[in-house]
Coordinates of C-alpha atoms and ligand atoms in Angstrom, one line a residue:
X1094 CA 72.2 123.9 102.8
X1095 CA 71.3 125.8 99.7
X1096 CA 68.2 125.0 97.8
X1097 CA 68.7 122.7 94.7
X1098 CA 66.5 120.9 92.0
X1099 CA 66.7 117.0 91.9
X1100 CA 66.7 114.8 89.0
X1101 CA 65.9 111.4 89.4
X1102 CA 67.7 109.5 86.3
X1103 CA 66.9 105.8 85.0
X1104 CA 69.2 105.5 82.4
X1105 CA 72.9 106.5 81.4
X1106 CA 71.7 108.7 78.6
X1107 CA 69.3 110.5 80.8
X1108 CA 71.9 111.4 83.3
X1109 CA 74.4 112.6 80.9
X1110 CA 71.7 114.9 79.5
X1111 CA 71.2 116.2 82.9
X1112 CA 74.6 117.1 83.9
X1113 CA 76.2 120.5 83.0
X1114 CA 77.5 123.3 85.1
X1115 CA 76.2 123.7 88.7
X1116 CA 75.2 120.2 88.6
X1117 CA 76.7 117.4 91.1
X1118 CA 76.3 113.6 90.9
X1119 CA 74.7 111.6 93.9
X1120 CA 75.2 107.7 94.0
X1121 CA 74.7 106.3 97.4
X1122 CA 74.9 110.1 98.7
X1123 CA 76.9 109.1 101.8
X1124 CA 79.7 111.7 100.8
X1125 CA 77.7 114.2 98.5
X1126 CA 74.8 114.8 101.1
X1127 CA 77.6 115.4 104.0
X1128 CA 79.1 117.9 101.9
X1129 CA 75.9 119.6 101.0
X1130 CA 75.0 119.9 105.0
X1131 CA 78.3 120.9 105.7
X1132 CA 78.2 123.8 103.3
X1133 CA 81.1 122.8 101.1
X1134 CA 79.1 122.4 98.1
X1135 CA 76.3 124.3 96.8
X1136 CA 74.8 122.7 93.6
X1137 CA 71.8 124.1 91.6
X1138 CA 71.1 120.7 90.7
X1139 CA 71.4 116.9 92.0
X1140 CA 71.8 114.5 89.6
X1141 CA 70.6 111.2 91.2
X1142 CA 72.0 107.9 89.3
X1143 CA 71.0 105.5 92.4
X1144 CA 68.1 104.1 90.2
X1145 CA 70.1 103.3 87.0
X1146 CA 70.3 99.5 87.3
X1147 CA 72.5 98.8 84.4
X1148 CA 75.2 100.6 86.4
X1149 CA 75.2 98.1 89.5
X1150 CA 76.0 95.0 87.7
X1151 CA 79.3 92.8 88.6
X1152 CA 80.4 90.5 85.8
X1153 CA 83.2 88.3 85.8
X1154 CA 84.6 86.7 82.5
X1155 CA 87.7 85.4 80.8
X1156 CA 89.3 89.0 80.5
X1157 CA 88.4 89.7 84.2
X1158 CA 86.1 91.4 86.2
X1159 CA 83.6 94.4 85.3
X1160 CA 82.1 96.4 88.3
X1161 CA 79.3 98.7 87.8
X1162 CA 79.8 101.9 89.9
X1163 CA 76.6 101.5 91.5
X1164 CA 77.5 98.2 93.1
X1165 CA 77.5 98.7 96.9
X1166 CA 80.6 97.9 98.9
X1167 CA 78.6 95.2 100.5
X1168 CA 77.8 93.7 96.8
X1169 CA 81.3 93.9 95.9
X1170 CA 82.7 92.4 99.0
X1171 CA 80.2 89.3 99.1
X1172 CA 80.6 88.7 95.2
X1173 CA 81.8 84.8 94.5
X1174 CA 84.5 86.1 91.9
X1175 CA 85.7 89.0 94.1
X1176 CA 86.2 86.5 97.2
X1177 CA 87.9 83.9 95.2
X1178 CA 90.2 85.8 93.0
X1179 CA 90.5 89.3 94.3
X1180 CA 90.5 88.8 98.2
X1181 CA 92.2 91.9 98.6
X1182 CA 89.2 93.8 97.2
X1183 CA 86.6 91.8 99.0
X1184 CA 88.5 92.4 102.6
X1185 CA 88.9 96.4 101.6
X1186 CA 85.3 96.7 100.7
X1187 CA 84.1 94.3 103.4
X1188 CA 85.7 96.5 106.4
X1189 CA 85.1 100.0 105.1
X1190 CA 82.9 102.4 107.3
X1191 CA 79.9 100.3 108.9
X1192 CA 77.5 97.5 107.5
X1193 CA 74.7 100.0 107.3
X1194 CA 77.1 102.3 105.1
X1195 CA 78.4 99.4 103.2
X1196 CA 74.7 98.5 102.1
X1197 CA 74.1 101.9 100.7
X1198 CA 77.8 103.5 99.5
X1199 CA 78.6 102.3 95.9
X1200 CA 82.1 101.5 94.9
X1201 CA 81.9 104.4 92.0
X1202 CA 80.8 106.8 95.0
X1203 CA 83.9 105.2 97.3
X1204 CA 86.5 106.0 94.7
X1205 CA 85.4 109.6 94.2
X1206 CA 84.6 110.4 97.5
X1207 CA 86.4 113.5 98.5
X1208 CA 89.3 113.8 101.4
X1209 CA 88.4 113.5 105.5
X1210 CA 90.8 116.3 106.4
X1211 CA 89.3 118.4 109.0
X1212 CA 90.6 122.0 107.6
X1213 CA 88.9 120.8 104.1
X1214 CA 85.7 119.8 105.8
X1215 CA 85.3 122.9 107.8
X1216 CA 83.9 125.7 105.5
X1217 CA 85.6 128.3 108.0
X1218 CA 89.0 126.9 107.0
X1219 CA 90.1 128.7 103.6
X1220 CA 92.8 125.7 103.0
X1221 CA 94.4 125.5 99.6
X1222 CA 92.3 122.5 98.5
X1223 CA 89.2 124.9 98.8
X1224 CA 91.0 127.3 96.8
X1225 CA 92.6 129.4 99.7
X1226 CA 96.0 130.3 100.4
X1227 CA 96.8 128.5 104.0
X1228 CA 98.2 125.1 104.4
X1229 CA 96.4 124.5 107.6
X1230 CA 97.5 121.0 108.3
X1231 CA 101.4 121.7 108.0
X1232 CA 101.5 123.7 111.1
X1233 CA 98.3 122.4 112.6
X1234 CA 96.7 119.1 113.9
X1235 CA 98.2 116.9 111.4
X1236 CA 98.3 113.6 113.0
X1237 CA 96.1 111.8 110.3
X1238 CA 97.8 113.6 107.4
X1239 CA 100.3 112.6 104.7
X1240 CA 103.7 111.4 105.7
X1241 CA 104.6 111.7 101.7
X1242 CA 104.1 114.4 99.3
X1243 CA 102.5 116.6 102.0
X1244 CA 104.3 120.1 101.0
X1245 CA 101.4 121.7 99.2
X1246 CA 98.5 119.8 100.7
X1247 CA 98.6 117.2 103.4
X1248 CA 95.2 115.3 102.8
X1249 CA 95.5 111.6 102.3
X1250 CA 93.4 109.7 99.9
X1251 CA 90.3 108.3 101.7
X1252 CA 89.1 105.7 99.6
X1253 CA 89.8 102.0 101.1
X1254 CA 88.4 100.2 97.7
X1255 CA 91.1 102.3 95.8
X1256 CA 94.4 100.9 97.5
X1257 CA 93.5 97.2 96.0
X1258 CA 92.2 98.0 93.0
X1259 CA 95.3 99.6 92.3
X1260 CA 97.1 96.9 93.4
X1261 CA 95.4 94.6 91.0
X1262 CA 95.8 97.4 88.0
X1263 CA 92.3 98.4 87.7
X1264 CA 91.1 100.9 85.2
X1265 CA 88.0 103.0 85.3
X1266 CA 85.8 103.5 82.3
X1267 CA 84.3 107.3 82.2
X1268 CA 81.6 108.2 80.0
X1269 CA 80.4 111.2 78.6
X1270 CA 78.2 112.7 75.5
X1271 CA 81.2 112.5 73.5
X1272 CA 81.9 108.8 74.3
X1273 CA 84.0 106.4 76.4
X1274 CA 87.4 106.6 77.9
X1275 CA 89.4 104.3 79.8
X1276 CA 92.2 105.4 82.6
X1277 CA 94.2 103.1 84.8
X1278 CA 92.9 104.0 88.4
X1279 CA 96.6 104.8 89.3
X1280 CA 97.0 108.0 86.9
X1281 CA 93.2 109.0 87.3
X1282 CA 94.0 110.3 90.7
X1283 CA 95.6 114.0 91.0
X1284 CA 98.7 114.9 93.3
X1285 CA 98.6 118.2 94.7
X1286 CA 101.4 119.4 92.1
X1287 CA 99.0 118.6 89.3
X1288 CA 95.9 120.1 90.7
X1289 CA 95.7 121.2 94.6
X1290 CA 91.9 121.7 94.6
X1291 CA 90.8 118.4 92.7
X1292 CA 91.5 114.7 93.6
X1293 CA 90.9 113.0 90.4
X1294 CA 90.8 113.9 86.5
X1295 CA 86.8 113.1 85.9
X1296 CA 85.9 116.0 83.4
X1297 CA 82.8 117.9 83.7
X1298 CA 79.7 116.0 81.9
X1299 CA 81.7 112.7 82.5
X1300 CA 80.1 109.7 84.6
X1301 CA 82.3 106.6 85.9
X1302 CA 80.3 103.9 84.4
X1303 CA 82.5 101.1 85.2
X1304 CA 85.8 99.7 87.2
X1305 CA 87.6 96.8 85.3
X1306 CA 89.9 94.3 86.8
X1307 CA 91.9 92.2 84.6
X1308 CA 91.9 88.5 85.4
X1309 CA 94.2 87.1 88.0
X1310 CA 96.0 83.9 87.9
X1311 CA 96.1 80.8 90.1
X1312 CA 99.3 81.6 91.2
X1313 CA 97.8 85.3 92.4
X1314 CA 97.8 85.8 96.5
X1315 CA 96.5 89.0 97.8
X1316 CA 95.7 90.6 101.1
X1317 CA 94.4 94.1 102.4
X1318 CA 95.0 95.1 105.9
X1319 CA 93.5 98.4 107.4
X1320 CA 95.1 100.0 110.9
X1321 CA 92.5 102.7 112.6
X1322 CA 91.7 104.1 115.9
X1323 CA 88.4 102.4 116.5
X1324 CA 88.2 98.7 115.2
X1325 CA 84.4 99.4 114.7
X1326 CA 84.3 101.9 112.2
X1327 CA 86.3 104.7 110.4
X1328 CA 88.6 105.8 107.7
X1329 CA 91.9 103.8 108.2
X1330 CA 95.1 105.6 109.6
X1331 CA 96.9 103.4 107.6
X1332 CA 95.8 100.6 104.9
X1333 CA 98.0 98.5 102.4
X1334 CA 97.3 96.2 99.8
X1335 CA 99.6 93.3 98.6
X1336 CA 99.0 91.5 95.3
X1337 CA 102.0 88.7 94.7
X1338 CA 102.3 86.5 91.7
X1339 CA 104.0 83.4 93.2
X1340 CA 105.9 80.7 91.9
X1341 CA 106.1 78.0 94.8
X1342 CA 107.4 80.3 97.7
X1343 CA 109.2 82.7 95.2
X1344 CA 107.7 86.1 94.5
X1345 CA 107.6 86.3 90.6
X1346 CA 106.2 89.8 90.8
X1347 CA 104.7 92.2 93.7
X1348 CA 102.2 95.0 93.4
X1349 CA 102.0 97.0 96.8
X1350 CA 100.0 100.0 97.5
X1351 CA 99.6 102.3 100.5
X1352 CA 96.3 103.9 101.4
X1353 CA 96.2 106.8 103.7
X1354 CA 100.0 108.0 103.5
X1355 CA 100.0 110.6 100.5
X1356 CA 97.0 112.8 99.1
X1357 CA 97.0 109.9 96.3
X1358 CA 96.9 105.7 96.8
X1359 CA 100.8 105.3 96.8
X1360 CA 102.5 102.6 95.2
X1361 CA 105.7 101.0 97.4
X1362 CA 108.1 100.8 94.3
X1363 CA 111.0 99.9 96.5
X1364 CA 109.2 97.5 98.3
X1365 CA 107.7 95.8 95.0
X1366 CA 111.5 95.8 93.8
X1367 CA 112.8 94.2 96.6
X1368 CA 110.3 91.3 96.9
X1369 CA 110.5 90.2 93.1
X1370 CA 112.4 87.0 92.4
X1371 CA 112.9 86.1 95.8
X1372 CA 111.9 83.5 98.4
X1373 CA 109.1 85.1 100.5
X1374 CA 110.2 84.7 104.5
X1375 CA 109.6 87.0 107.4
X1376 CA 112.8 89.0 107.2
X1377 CA 112.2 89.8 103.4
X1378 CA 108.7 91.2 104.6
X1379 CA 110.5 93.3 107.1
X1380 CA 112.9 94.6 104.9
X1381 CA 109.9 95.5 102.3
X1382 CA 108.1 97.4 105.3
X1383 CA 111.2 99.4 105.8
X1384 CA 111.7 100.0 102.0
X1385 CA 108.4 101.3 101.9
X1386 CA 108.8 104.1 104.1
X1387 CA 112.1 105.6 102.1
X1388 CA 111.7 109.5 101.7
X1389 CA 108.7 109.7 104.0
X1390 CA 108.6 113.3 105.3
X1391 CA 106.5 113.0 108.4
X1392 CA 105.2 116.3 109.9
X1393 CA 105.1 117.0 113.6
X1394 CA 102.4 114.8 114.8
X1395 CA 102.4 111.8 112.3
X1396 CA 105.9 110.4 112.7
X1397 CA 103.9 107.3 113.9
X1398 CA 102.6 106.5 110.9
X1399 CA 106.0 105.4 109.6
X1400 CA 106.4 102.8 112.1
X1401 CA 102.9 101.8 111.5
X1402 CA 103.2 101.6 107.5
X1403 CA 106.4 99.4 108.1
X1404 CA 104.3 96.9 110.1
X1405 CA 101.2 97.2 107.9
X1406 CA 103.3 96.5 104.7
X1407 CA 105.4 93.7 106.8
X1408 CA 102.3 91.9 107.7
X1409 CA 100.1 92.1 104.7
X1410 CA 102.9 90.7 102.6
X1411 CA 102.9 87.6 105.2
X1412 CA 99.2 87.4 104.9
X1413 CA 99.0 87.3 101.3
X1414 CA 102.1 84.9 101.0
X1415 CA 100.2 82.8 103.6
X1416 CA 102.9 83.3 106.0
X1417 CA 100.6 84.7 108.5
X1418 CA 97.2 83.1 108.5
X1419 CA 95.5 85.0 110.9
X1420 CA 96.3 88.7 112.1
X1421 CA 94.1 89.9 115.0
X1422 CA 96.1 93.5 115.1
X1423 CA 94.5 95.0 112.2
X1424 CA 90.8 96.0 111.8
X1425 CA 88.9 93.2 110.6
X1426 CA 92.0 90.9 110.4
X1427 CA 90.9 88.1 112.2
X1428 CA 88.8 86.5 109.3
Ligands
FAD911 C1 81.1 106.6 109.5 C2 81.9 106.4 108.4 C3 83.1 105.6 107.9 C4 83.4 105.6 107.0 N1 84.6 104.8 106.5 C5 85.3 104.4 105.3 C6 86.4 103.8 105.1 O1 86.9 103.0 106.2 N2 86.9 103.4 104.0 C7 86.2 104.2 103.0 O2 86.7 103.9 101.9 N3 85.4 104.7 103.1 C8 84.6 105.2 104.4 N4 83.7 106.1 104.4 C9 83.2 106.7 103.2 C10 82.2 105.9 102.4 O3 82.6 104.6 102.3 C11 81.7 106.7 101.3 O4 81.1 108.1 101.6 C12 80.9 106.0 100.2 O5 81.4 104.8 99.8 C13 80.7 107.0 99.1 O6 79.8 106.3 98.2 P1 78.3 106.8 97.6 O7 78.0 106.3 96.7 O8 77.5 107.0 99.0 O9 78.9 108.1 97.1 P2 78.1 109.8 97.0 O10 78.3 110.5 98.2 O11 76.8 109.5 96.2 O12 79.1 110.1 96.2 C14 80.3 110.8 96.1 C15 80.9 111.4 95.2 O13 81.4 111.0 94.1 C16 80.7 111.3 92.9 N5 79.9 110.0 92.0 C17 79.7 109.1 92.8 N6 79.1 108.1 91.7 C18 79.6 108.8 90.8 C19 79.6 108.2 89.2 N7 79.3 107.0 89.1 N8 80.2 109.2 88.3 C20 80.6 110.2 88.6 N9 80.6 110.8 89.8 C21 80.2 110.0 90.7 C22 79.7 112.4 93.6 O14 79.0 113.2 92.6 C23 80.3 112.5 94.6 O15 81.2 113.9 94.5 C24 82.9 105.9 105.6 C25 81.7 106.9 105.9 C26 81.3 107.3 107.0 C27 80.2 108.0 107.1

């Protein structure tokens, strides 16, 4: 690890004043400290925002929910308004990683964590995401990699929280010395075609200062499911969030997002269109699962993910619609 200075900030203004070239932000530190130890990042200065209390609040209002980026995954998952109105988010944040990590990891850091691809994480592999020329995953060990949009770089988006947040049409508030801007979370993430070395469009000198989710109605039902190799802790191999606007048993509008399928969280637009305006039943949910996989381009070792995602979406749609009250097959499904 390189030598760096450490600045402990207690206000947003203080932190913005400290940001510049050669600096890096630390929130909970779970991901950024790993990257320093792995030799991937070598900042001159680490700007600790963990103690800026004004960025840790969760506020529920008639407009919706405003989550400070320093709210921990535990605080988000256990918040009454999140559990009542945004069940998919409560589930995703409540089943990411381990209880110890969830007590430290922040929602902002979770959305901005860097990918888990083992070629990216190993400093000895000069992959395209690190500015190199070689696409190691395409011809290598690609069992956990992307099954969509995997031609330039086959990482998968790592954040569990981003999946339901996009399904709920959340926005992120970004603050710099020049002011604030708000961006839909779905557009905040960058595809490899847009930028192969960066996952999101946070600008230098900017802080993520809020996640804002529009209010849901009484007819909104949602669910999230995560499938992994271990039940105890790990990033998902496949996960899905489904938000349904229901009129009785009929789906007025569906919002379906997949994680770990592509380099960015991916909307299942064909499944959304298929469900809209129809009475929900098991057969329709199965068709939605199949529709989501149209256009998949699996690599040599990850073809199994196509079937896994079909099942994940089928079950999450039924779970959201109340037609599958308990599901023991997904991580944390039995709640
Ligand atoms: C064993 C294990 C299992 C895990 N399983 C999962 C899982 O299932 N699902 C999942 O989603 N994650 C999982 N994680 C990842 C973990 O949730 C993230 O590393 C964590 O949420 C990051 O949050 P943090 O506050 O520690 O971020 P940090 O490490 O402090 O920051 C992460 C990145 O975000 C930047 N950053 C943080 N906050 C801000 C801000 N407000 N403004 C600007 N930049 C900012 C930092 O500069 C850094 O680049 C797992 C981690 C481990 C170790």
